[in-house]
Amino acid sequence: MEIEIRGLHKSFGDTPVLRGIDLEVARGETVCVIGPSGSGKSTLLRCVNLLEEPTEGRIVVGGAEVTDPEVDIDAVRRRIGMVFQQFNLFPQLTVAGNLTLPQRRVLRRSKARAAEVARENLARVGLLEKADAYPAQLSGGQQQRVAIARALSMGPEVMLFDEPTSSLDPELVGDVLSVMRRLAADGMTMMVVTHEMSFAREVADRVVFLDDGVIVEEGPAAQVVGAPRHERTRNFLDRVLNPAAPRSPGAVSDEPGAGGGPGSGGGPDSGGGLDSGGGPQGVSDSGRG
Amino acid sequence: MSPRLTRRQRRRVSRGAQYAVLAAAVALVAVLADWGRLAQQFAQPDLAGELFPDIITTALRNTVLYTVSGFAFGLVLGLVVALMRLSSIAPYRWAATVYIEFFRGLPALLIFIFVGVAVPLAFPGTEIPGGTYGKVALGLGLVAAAYIAETVRAGIQAVPRGQMEAARSLGFSYPRAMVSVIFPQAFRIVIPPLTNELVLLFKDSSLVLFLGVTLDERELTKFGRDLAGQSANSTPILVAGLCYLLVTVPLSLLVRRLEARTAVERPWR
């Protein structure tokens, strides 16, 4: 098991965000985490490489217990690549510099070796010709692909993606997703927090639906996205896939627990809405909502 | 104002009025001032000529030396205090805050008198290394460090949080992330305000006046005042003032250019 999460709780002050998460990701598996905003998906991902310190629970990545107080967290993080919604490239460095600096400083690779690895990974994301550009000169989609190449240059065993396409213009999403798709096909272990339902359906081995700090439903993508069993999952997917559709007040509420509330019975067309959004193109478009 | 005026007409009237006020003020000063006496007291060409080359080779040189040594000391100390301010260890934060508020809240002159009088009293037999230069570096540096610390802290905090998160995710330790990723970005942000601090320090070096210095250690203000006293004429004061401007004005222009460049480089701010 590459990632193993047991009994994970996380609170910010008195506000519980994660309330008992158990999740496993096998080697080479791609797991997509979906759920409404505020459901704790990003917090869950950030706990895996300890950007957030769990309040309670155990997380093991590649045999090393991340939550062990004695662990060398820098050593563990070297094996976990992370891609952020806001790219977080180093603006004062060129694209090549962004890829070589961490290799040189953290892995102590030689200049030549770091440059060679950087070239390989830039080629992998199709941006070899941008090696000398600065991040500000690139489009959002190109910046995100550089960020992926930067993470890959460290030779990680696991990649975490925190809403990698959420701050991109719609026409730039495709390039980033196709890089991720290829990565998954190459056998990388991936945990992806995303709103891209077409990506989840097509690439994920498993989809996890998180709501109000607990896993409501998990299973094969075709099942969770295609034929969700739980009312809360159905309501969420309905809202994501048909953002413009009229619905009863209960169903549009942003309250995480709304699915169980009195309005939960008020979505008679939710199943139909899902079916009509079945084509990959339609799903992709509305998924941007 | 008549409601029949268009907006453009009103603007023209307003601007005309402002020019008129300015012209009147200039004319008033020009007419009332006694230019002849002013010139006699402040602009004696032969007196001004006698000031050279000493005013450059000794006075301006010392002003620059005092400023640079004070700034160097202040920069090192300020960096340490800034890091203490940002530390996760509370007593460090408290100490840094006390330091900053203490030295920002006191007149620099008081600090100078303190360094000149209290330190020799408190540590009898010990000399501040570097003689007058050491004392000045200490006095100017102690004050400058308080301001520099706040500037540097603001610069470090202006670097987006995601930069530290990205660096840590790549396996950088906290100190290494600071040095390799955060400092280079913070440095660019703080160069203009630090250059401003340098200009302020350049002027504050005139406080050396109160330390008691030898002839060779005089800087611009002391030099100008001494020679004005000797010749019973204020021309040396005017020349000393011009020497200050010779340095401060180009530095200020440089700050403005640096700020403009930073604004271009970081259009998202």
Coordinates of C-alpha atoms in Angstrom, one line a residue:
Chain A
M1 CA 0.0 0.0 0.0
E2 CA 1.6 3.3 -1.1
I3 CA -0.6 5.6 1.0
E4 CA -2.5 4.5 4.1
I5 CA -4.7 6.9 6.1
R6 CA -6.2 5.6 9.4
G7 CA -8.6 7.5 11.6
L8 CA -7.6 10.9 10.4
H9 CA -9.1 13.9 12.3
K10 CA -8.2 17.5 11.7
S11 CA -9.6 20.6 13.4
F12 CA -8.8 24.2 12.9
G13 CA -9.3 25.6 16.4
D14 CA -12.7 24.3 17.4
T15 CA -13.9 23.7 13.8
P16 CA -13.6 20.1 12.8
V17 CA -12.6 19.7 9.1
L18 CA -11.8 16.0 8.9
R19 CA -13.8 13.7 11.1
G20 CA -12.3 10.2 10.8
I21 CA -10.9 9.4 7.4
D22 CA -9.8 5.9 6.4
L23 CA -8.3 5.6 3.0
E24 CA -5.8 3.6 1.1
V25 CA -4.1 4.2 -2.2
A26 CA -2.3 1.2 -3.8
R27 CA 0.9 1.6 -5.8
G28 CA 0.2 2.8 -9.3
E29 CA -3.4 3.7 -8.4
T30 CA -5.1 7.0 -9.3
V31 CA -7.6 8.2 -6.7
C32 CA -9.7 11.2 -7.3
V33 CA -11.2 13.0 -4.3
I34 CA -14.3 15.0 -5.1
G35 CA -16.7 16.9 -2.9
P36 CA -18.3 20.3 -2.2
S37 CA -16.1 23.3 -1.2
G38 CA -15.4 23.2 2.5
S39 CA -15.7 19.4 2.6
G40 CA -12.1 19.0 3.6
K41 CA -10.7 17.6 0.4
S42 CA -7.7 19.9 0.2
T43 CA -7.0 19.5 3.9
L44 CA -7.0 15.7 3.5
L45 CA -4.4 16.0 0.7
R46 CA -2.3 18.5 2.6
C47 CA -2.2 16.2 5.6
V48 CA -0.6 13.5 3.4
N49 CA 2.7 15.5 3.2
L50 CA 2.1 17.2 6.5
L51 CA 1.5 20.7 5.1
E52 CA -1.3 20.4 7.7
E53 CA -0.6 18.7 10.9
P54 CA -3.3 16.1 11.7
T55 CA -5.1 16.4 15.0
E56 CA -5.4 12.7 15.3
G57 CA -4.8 9.6 13.2
R58 CA -2.0 7.8 11.3
I59 CA -0.7 8.4 7.8
V60 CA 1.9 6.1 6.2
V61 CA 3.4 6.9 2.8
G62 CA 5.6 4.4 1.1
G63 CA 6.3 2.6 4.4
A64 CA 7.3 5.8 6.3
E65 CA 4.9 7.1 8.9
V66 CA 4.3 10.7 8.2
T67 CA 2.6 11.3 11.5
D68 CA 5.4 9.9 13.5
P69 CA 6.8 12.8 15.6
E70 CA 10.3 11.4 15.0
V71 CA 10.1 11.2 11.3
D72 CA 12.5 13.2 9.0
I73 CA 9.7 15.0 7.3
D74 CA 12.0 16.6 4.6
A75 CA 13.1 13.1 3.6
V76 CA 9.5 11.9 3.3
R77 CA 8.4 14.9 1.4
R78 CA 11.2 14.3 -1.2
R79 CA 9.3 11.2 -2.2
I80 CA 5.9 13.0 -2.4
G81 CA 5.4 15.4 -5.3
M82 CA 2.8 18.1 -4.8
V83 CA 1.0 20.3 -7.4
F84 CA -0.9 23.3 -6.2
Q85 CA -3.9 25.2 -7.5
Q86 CA -1.8 28.4 -7.7
F87 CA 1.2 26.6 -9.3
N88 CA 3.6 28.3 -6.8
L89 CA 6.5 28.4 -9.3
F90 CA 9.5 30.4 -8.0
P91 CA 9.1 33.7 -10.0
Q92 CA 12.7 34.9 -9.8
L93 CA 14.0 31.8 -11.5
T94 CA 13.6 30.6 -15.1
V95 CA 11.7 27.4 -15.9
A96 CA 15.0 25.5 -16.0
G97 CA 16.0 27.1 -12.7
N98 CA 12.7 26.1 -11.1
L99 CA 13.5 22.5 -12.0
T100 CA 17.2 22.4 -11.1
L101 CA 17.3 24.4 -7.8
P102 CA 15.4 21.8 -5.7
Q103 CA 17.4 19.0 -7.2
R104 CA 20.7 20.8 -6.5
R105 CA 19.8 22.0 -3.0
V106 CA 17.8 19.1 -1.7
L107 CA 19.1 16.1 -3.6
R108 CA 22.6 17.5 -4.0
R109 CA 22.7 16.5 -7.6
S110 CA 25.4 17.8 -9.9
K111 CA 24.7 20.7 -12.1
A112 CA 24.9 18.6 -15.2
R113 CA 22.7 15.8 -13.8
A114 CA 20.1 18.3 -12.6
A115 CA 20.0 19.9 -16.0
E116 CA 19.6 16.6 -17.7
V117 CA 16.7 15.5 -15.4
A118 CA 15.1 18.9 -15.9
R119 CA 15.3 18.5 -19.7
E120 CA 13.8 15.0 -19.5
N121 CA 10.8 16.2 -17.5
L122 CA 10.2 19.4 -19.5
A123 CA 10.0 17.2 -22.6
R124 CA 7.6 15.0 -20.7
V125 CA 5.2 17.9 -20.2
G126 CA 5.9 19.3 -23.7
L127 CA 7.6 22.5 -22.7
L128 CA 11.3 21.9 -23.5
E129 CA 11.4 25.1 -25.6
K130 CA 10.3 27.2 -22.6
A131 CA 13.3 26.3 -20.5
D132 CA 14.7 29.8 -20.5
A133 CA 11.4 31.6 -20.0
Y134 CA 10.3 33.1 -16.7
P135 CA 7.0 31.8 -15.1
A136 CA 5.4 35.2 -15.6
Q137 CA 5.9 34.8 -19.4
L138 CA 3.9 31.6 -19.5
S139 CA 0.2 30.9 -19.6
G140 CA -1.5 29.4 -16.5
G141 CA -1.6 26.0 -18.2
Q142 CA 2.1 26.1 -19.1
Q143 CA 3.0 27.2 -15.6
Q144 CA 1.0 24.3 -14.1
R145 CA 2.8 21.8 -16.5
V146 CA 6.1 23.3 -15.4
A147 CA 5.0 22.8 -11.7
I148 CA 4.3 19.1 -12.5
A149 CA 7.7 18.8 -14.2
R150 CA 9.4 20.4 -11.2
A151 CA 7.7 17.9 -8.8
L152 CA 8.6 15.0 -11.2
S153 CA 12.3 16.1 -11.3
M154 CA 12.6 15.0 -7.7
G155 CA 11.7 11.5 -8.6
P156 CA 8.7 11.1 -6.4
E157 CA 6.9 7.8 -5.7
V158 CA 3.6 9.6 -5.1
M159 CA 2.0 12.7 -6.7
L160 CA -0.6 14.8 -4.9
F161 CA -2.7 17.2 -7.0
D162 CA -4.6 20.0 -5.2
E163 CA -7.3 21.2 -7.7
P164 CA -4.6 21.6 -10.4
T165 CA -6.9 23.0 -13.0
S166 CA -9.2 25.2 -10.9
S167 CA -7.4 28.5 -11.5
L168 CA -7.0 27.9 -15.3
D169 CA -9.0 29.4 -18.1
P170 CA -11.2 26.6 -19.6
E171 CA -9.2 26.3 -22.8
L172 CA -6.0 25.6 -21.0
V173 CA -7.4 22.8 -18.8
G174 CA -7.0 20.1 -21.4
D175 CA -3.2 20.3 -21.7
V176 CA -2.7 19.9 -18.0
L177 CA -5.2 17.0 -17.8
S178 CA -3.5 15.2 -20.7
V179 CA -0.2 15.4 -18.9
M180 CA -1.8 14.0 -15.8
R181 CA -3.5 11.3 -17.8
R182 CA -0.2 10.2 -19.3
L183 CA 1.4 10.2 -15.8
A184 CA -1.4 7.9 -14.5
A185 CA -1.0 5.6 -17.5
D186 CA 2.8 5.4 -16.7
G187 CA 1.9 3.9 -13.4
M188 CA 2.4 6.9 -11.0
T189 CA 0.6 6.7 -7.7
M190 CA -1.7 9.7 -7.7
M191 CA -4.1 11.4 -5.4
V192 CA -6.1 14.1 -7.2
V193 CA -8.5 16.6 -5.6
T194 CA -10.5 17.8 -8.6
H195 CA -13.8 19.2 -9.9
E196 CA -13.1 17.7 -13.4
M197 CA -15.7 14.9 -13.4
S198 CA -14.7 13.8 -16.9
F199 CA -11.2 13.3 -15.8
A200 CA -12.3 11.5 -12.6
R201 CA -14.5 9.2 -14.6
E202 CA -12.0 8.5 -17.3
V203 CA -8.6 8.3 -15.4
A204 CA -9.4 7.5 -11.8
D205 CA -9.2 3.9 -10.6
R206 CA -11.2 5.0 -7.7
V207 CA -13.3 8.0 -6.8
V208 CA -13.8 9.2 -3.2
F209 CA -16.7 11.5 -2.4
L210 CA -16.0 13.6 0.7
D211 CA -18.6 15.7 2.4
D212 CA -18.5 17.5 5.8
G213 CA -15.3 15.8 6.7
V214 CA -16.2 12.2 6.2
I215 CA -16.0 9.9 3.2
V216 CA -19.6 9.4 2.1
E217 CA -19.0 7.1 -0.8
E218 CA -16.0 5.5 -2.5
G219 CA -15.6 3.1 -5.3
P220 CA -14.8 2.7 -9.0
A221 CA -15.3 6.0 -11.0
A222 CA -18.0 4.6 -13.1
Q223 CA -20.0 3.8 -10.0
V224 CA -19.4 6.9 -7.9
V225 CA -19.7 9.4 -10.7
G226 CA -21.9 7.4 -13.0
A227 CA -24.4 5.8 -10.6
P228 CA -23.9 7.3 -7.1
R229 CA -25.7 5.4 -4.3
H230 CA -26.0 8.1 -1.8
E231 CA -28.3 11.1 -1.9
R232 CA -25.6 13.5 -0.9
T233 CA -23.3 12.3 -3.8
R234 CA -26.2 12.6 -6.2
N235 CA -27.0 16.2 -5.1
F236 CA -23.4 17.2 -5.3
L237 CA -22.9 15.7 -8.8
D238 CA -26.2 17.3 -9.9
R239 CA -25.0 20.7 -8.9
V240 CA -21.5 20.3 -10.5
L241 CA -22.8 18.9 -13.7
N242 CA -25.8 21.1 -14.2
P243 CA -24.9 24.3 -12.4
A244 CA -27.6 26.4 -14.3
A245 CA -30.4 24.0 -13.7
P246 CA -33.3 25.2 -11.5
R247 CA -33.7 23.3 -8.3
S248 CA -35.5 23.4 -5.0
P249 CA -34.0 25.5 -2.2
G250 CA -32.8 22.5 -0.2
A251 CA -30.7 21.2 -3.0
V252 CA -28.9 24.5 -3.8
S253 CA -28.0 25.1 -0.1
D254 CA -24.3 25.3 0.5
E255 CA -24.7 23.7 3.9
P256 CA -22.6 20.6 3.8
G257 CA -25.3 18.6 5.5
A258 CA -28.0 19.8 3.2
G259 CA -28.3 16.4 1.5
G260 CA -29.8 14.9 4.7
G261 CA -32.1 17.9 5.3
P262 CA -35.7 18.4 4.5
G263 CA -34.9 19.5 0.9
S264 CA -33.2 16.2 0.1
G265 CA -36.3 14.8 -1.4
G266 CA -36.8 17.8 -3.6
G267 CA -34.5 16.7 -6.4
P268 CA -36.7 14.6 -8.6
D269 CA -34.7 15.4 -11.7
S270 CA -31.2 14.7 -10.3
G271 CA -30.9 11.3 -11.9
G272 CA -32.1 12.6 -15.2
G273 CA -29.6 15.5 -15.0
L274 CA -26.8 13.1 -14.6
D275 CA -27.8 11.0 -17.6
S276 CA -28.1 14.1 -19.8
G277 CA -24.6 15.1 -18.8
G278 CA -23.2 11.7 -19.8
G279 CA -21.2 12.6 -22.8
P280 CA -17.6 13.4 -21.9
Q281 CA -17.7 16.8 -23.6
G282 CA -20.8 17.8 -21.8
V283 CA -19.5 16.6 -18.5
S284 CA -16.2 18.5 -19.1
D285 CA -17.9 21.8 -19.9
S286 CA -20.3 21.8 -17.0
G287 CA -17.7 20.5 -14.7
R288 CA -16.1 23.9 -14.9
G289 CA -18.9 25.5 -13.0
Chain B
M1 CA -19.4 78.8 -9.5
S2 CA -22.0 79.3 -12.2
P3 CA -23.9 76.2 -13.0
R4 CA -23.7 77.1 -16.7
L5 CA -20.0 76.2 -16.9
T6 CA -19.2 72.9 -18.4
R7 CA -17.1 70.5 -16.4
R8 CA -14.1 71.2 -18.6
Q9 CA -14.5 75.0 -18.2
R10 CA -14.7 74.5 -14.4
R11 CA -11.5 72.5 -14.4
R12 CA -9.7 75.2 -16.4
V13 CA -10.8 77.9 -14.0
S14 CA -9.7 75.8 -11.0
R15 CA -6.3 75.2 -12.6
G16 CA -5.9 78.9 -13.4
A17 CA -6.6 79.8 -9.8
Q18 CA -4.0 77.4 -8.6
Y19 CA -1.3 78.8 -10.9
A20 CA -2.2 82.3 -9.8
V21 CA -1.7 81.4 -6.1
L22 CA 1.6 79.9 -6.8
A23 CA 2.9 82.9 -8.8
A24 CA 1.7 85.3 -6.1
A25 CA 3.6 83.3 -3.4
V26 CA 6.8 83.2 -5.4
A27 CA 6.5 86.9 -6.2
L28 CA 5.9 87.8 -2.6
V29 CA 9.0 86.0 -1.4
A30 CA 11.1 87.5 -4.2
V31 CA 10.1 91.0 -3.4
L32 CA 10.2 90.8 0.4
A33 CA 13.5 88.9 0.8
D34 CA 16.8 90.9 1.1
W35 CA 18.7 89.1 -1.6
G36 CA 21.8 91.2 -1.2
R37 CA 22.3 90.3 2.5
L38 CA 21.5 86.7 1.8
A39 CA 24.1 86.5 -0.9
Q40 CA 26.7 88.2 1.4
Q41 CA 26.0 85.7 4.2
F42 CA 25.6 82.5 2.2
A43 CA 27.2 82.9 -1.2
Q44 CA 30.8 84.1 -1.1
P45 CA 32.6 82.5 -4.0
D46 CA 36.1 82.9 -2.7
L47 CA 35.1 81.5 0.7
A48 CA 33.4 78.6 -1.0
G49 CA 36.6 78.0 -3.1
E50 CA 38.7 77.7 0.1
L51 CA 36.5 74.8 1.3
F52 CA 37.9 72.6 -1.4
P53 CA 39.3 70.0 -1.5
D54 CA 38.9 69.3 2.2
I55 CA 35.1 69.4 2.2
I56 CA 35.2 66.5 -0.3
T57 CA 38.3 64.5 0.8
T58 CA 37.6 64.8 4.5
A59 CA 34.0 65.8 5.3
L60 CA 32.0 64.1 2.5
R61 CA 34.3 61.1 2.7
N62 CA 33.7 60.8 6.5
T63 CA 29.9 61.2 6.0
V64 CA 29.9 58.4 3.5
L65 CA 32.1 56.2 5.8
Y66 CA 29.9 56.8 8.8
T67 CA 26.8 56.0 6.8
V68 CA 28.1 52.9 5.2
S69 CA 29.5 51.5 8.5
G70 CA 26.3 52.3 10.3
F71 CA 24.2 50.8 7.5
A72 CA 26.3 47.6 7.4
F73 CA 26.0 47.1 11.2
G74 CA 22.3 48.0 11.1
L75 CA 21.6 45.6 8.2
V76 CA 23.1 42.6 10.0
L77 CA 21.4 43.4 13.3
G78 CA 18.2 44.3 11.5
L79 CA 18.2 41.0 9.7
V80 CA 18.6 39.1 13.0
V81 CA 15.9 41.1 14.7
A82 CA 13.5 40.5 11.7
L83 CA 14.1 36.8 12.0
M84 CA 13.5 37.0 15.7
R85 CA 10.2 38.8 15.0
L86 CA 9.1 36.0 12.8
S87 CA 10.4 33.2 15.1
S88 CA 8.0 30.6 16.4
I89 CA 9.7 31.0 19.8
A90 CA 7.7 33.6 21.7
P91 CA 10.5 35.1 23.8
Y92 CA 12.5 35.9 20.6
R93 CA 9.4 37.7 19.3
W94 CA 9.0 39.7 22.5
A95 CA 12.7 40.7 22.6
A96 CA 12.5 41.8 18.9
T97 CA 9.3 43.8 19.5
V98 CA 10.8 45.5 22.5
Y99 CA 14.0 46.3 20.6
I100 CA 12.1 47.7 17.6
E101 CA 9.7 49.8 19.7
F102 CA 12.5 51.1 22.0
F103 CA 14.8 52.3 19.2
R104 CA 12.0 53.6 17.0
G105 CA 10.6 55.5 19.9
L106 CA 13.7 57.4 20.9
P107 CA 15.3 60.3 19.1
A108 CA 18.5 59.2 17.3
L109 CA 20.3 62.1 19.1
L110 CA 19.6 60.5 22.5
I111 CA 21.0 57.2 21.3
F112 CA 24.2 59.0 20.2
I113 CA 24.6 60.7 23.6
F114 CA 24.0 57.4 25.2
V115 CA 26.6 55.6 23.1
G116 CA 29.1 58.5 23.7
V117 CA 28.6 58.8 27.4
A118 CA 26.9 55.8 29.0
V119 CA 28.8 53.0 27.3
P120 CA 32.3 54.3 28.4
L121 CA 30.8 54.7 31.9
A122 CA 29.2 51.3 32.0
F123 CA 32.3 49.5 30.8
P124 CA 35.3 51.4 32.1
G125 CA 38.5 50.6 30.4
T126 CA 36.9 49.1 27.3
E127 CA 37.0 51.0 24.1
I128 CA 34.5 50.6 21.3
P129 CA 36.6 49.2 18.5
G130 CA 37.2 51.5 15.6
G131 CA 37.2 54.7 17.7
T132 CA 34.8 57.3 16.5
Y133 CA 34.0 55.2 13.5
G134 CA 33.0 52.3 15.8
K135 CA 30.9 54.6 18.0
V136 CA 29.1 56.0 14.9
A137 CA 28.5 52.6 13.5
L138 CA 27.0 51.5 16.8
G139 CA 24.9 54.6 17.3
L140 CA 23.6 54.8 13.7
G141 CA 23.3 51.0 13.4
L142 CA 21.3 50.5 16.6
V143 CA 18.7 53.0 15.3
A144 CA 18.8 51.8 11.7
A145 CA 18.4 48.1 12.7
A146 CA 15.0 48.8 14.3
Y147 CA 13.7 50.3 11.0
I148 CA 15.5 47.8 8.8
A149 CA 14.0 44.9 10.9
E150 CA 10.5 46.1 10.2
T151 CA 11.2 46.6 6.5
V152 CA 12.8 43.1 6.2
R153 CA 10.0 41.5 8.1
A154 CA 7.4 43.1 5.8
G155 CA 9.4 42.0 2.8
I156 CA 9.5 38.4 4.0
Q157 CA 5.8 38.4 4.8
A158 CA 5.0 39.9 1.4
V159 CA 6.3 36.7 -0.3
P160 CA 3.2 34.6 -0.9
R161 CA 2.6 31.7 1.5
G162 CA 2.5 29.2 -1.4
Q163 CA 6.2 29.8 -2.0
M164 CA 7.2 28.3 1.3
E165 CA 4.7 25.5 0.9
A166 CA 6.0 24.6 -2.5
A167 CA 9.6 24.7 -1.2
R168 CA 8.7 22.5 1.8
S169 CA 6.8 20.1 -0.4
L170 CA 9.9 19.7 -2.6
G171 CA 11.9 18.6 0.6
F172 CA 13.6 21.9 1.5
S173 CA 14.1 22.3 5.2
Y174 CA 12.7 25.5 6.7
P175 CA 16.1 27.3 6.9
R176 CA 17.1 26.2 3.4
A177 CA 13.7 27.3 2.0
M178 CA 14.2 30.7 3.6
V179 CA 17.7 31.1 2.1
S180 CA 17.1 29.6 -1.4
V181 CA 13.5 30.6 -2.1
I182 CA 12.1 33.3 0.3
F183 CA 15.1 35.6 0.8
P184 CA 15.8 36.2 -2.9
Q185 CA 12.2 37.3 -3.4
A186 CA 12.0 39.3 -0.2
F187 CA 15.3 41.0 -1.2
R188 CA 13.8 42.4 -4.3
I189 CA 10.9 43.7 -2.4
V190 CA 12.9 45.5 0.2
I191 CA 15.7 47.1 -1.9
P192 CA 13.7 50.3 -2.5
P193 CA 12.7 50.9 1.1
L194 CA 16.2 49.9 2.3
T195 CA 17.7 52.5 -0.1
N196 CA 15.4 55.0 1.5
E197 CA 16.7 54.0 4.9
L198 CA 20.2 54.6 3.5
V199 CA 19.2 58.2 2.6
L200 CA 17.8 58.8 6.1
L201 CA 21.0 57.4 7.6
F202 CA 23.2 59.6 5.4
K203 CA 21.4 62.6 7.0
D204 CA 21.4 61.2 10.5
S205 CA 25.2 60.9 10.3
S206 CA 25.3 64.6 11.1
L207 CA 24.6 63.7 14.7
V208 CA 28.2 62.7 15.0
L209 CA 28.5 66.4 15.9
F210 CA 27.5 65.5 19.5
L211 CA 30.1 62.8 19.9
G212 CA 33.1 65.1 19.9
V213 CA 35.4 64.4 17.0
T214 CA 38.9 65.3 15.9
L215 CA 39.5 67.6 12.9
D216 CA 40.1 64.6 10.6
E217 CA 36.9 62.9 11.7
R218 CA 34.6 65.8 10.9
E219 CA 31.7 65.1 8.6
L220 CA 29.8 67.6 6.4
T221 CA 27.6 69.3 9.0
K222 CA 30.3 69.7 11.7
F223 CA 32.8 70.8 9.0
G224 CA 30.4 73.3 7.6
R225 CA 29.5 74.7 11.0
D226 CA 33.1 74.9 12.2
L227 CA 34.2 76.8 9.1
A228 CA 31.2 79.0 9.2
G229 CA 32.2 80.0 12.7
Q230 CA 35.8 80.6 11.8
S231 CA 35.0 82.9 8.9
A232 CA 31.9 84.5 10.4
N233 CA 30.0 83.7 7.2
S234 CA 27.5 80.9 6.4
T235 CA 28.7 80.0 3.0
P236 CA 30.3 76.7 4.2
I237 CA 26.8 75.7 5.5
L238 CA 25.3 76.2 2.0
V239 CA 28.2 74.2 0.4
A240 CA 27.8 71.4 2.9
G241 CA 24.1 71.3 2.2
L242 CA 24.8 71.0 -1.6
C243 CA 27.2 68.2 -0.9
Y244 CA 24.4 66.3 0.9
L245 CA 22.1 66.8 -2.0
L246 CA 24.8 65.6 -4.4
V247 CA 24.3 62.2 -2.8
T248 CA 20.7 62.1 -1.6
V249 CA 19.0 63.3 -4.7
P250 CA 20.6 60.6 -7.0
L251 CA 19.8 58.0 -4.4
S252 CA 16.2 59.1 -4.3
L253 CA 15.9 59.0 -8.0
L254 CA 17.4 55.5 -8.0
V255 CA 14.7 54.4 -5.4
R256 CA 12.0 55.7 -7.7
R257 CA 13.4 53.8 -10.7
L258 CA 13.8 50.6 -8.6
E259 CA 10.2 50.9 -7.5
A260 CA 9.0 51.4 -11.0
R261 CA 10.9 48.4 -12.1
T262 CA 9.6 46.2 -9.3
A263 CA 6.1 47.3 -10.3
V264 CA 6.7 46.1 -13.9
E265 CA 8.2 42.9 -12.8
R266 CA 5.4 42.0 -10.5
P267 CA 2.3 43.1 -12.3
W268 CA 0.1 40.9 -10.2
R269 CA 0.6 43.1 -7.2

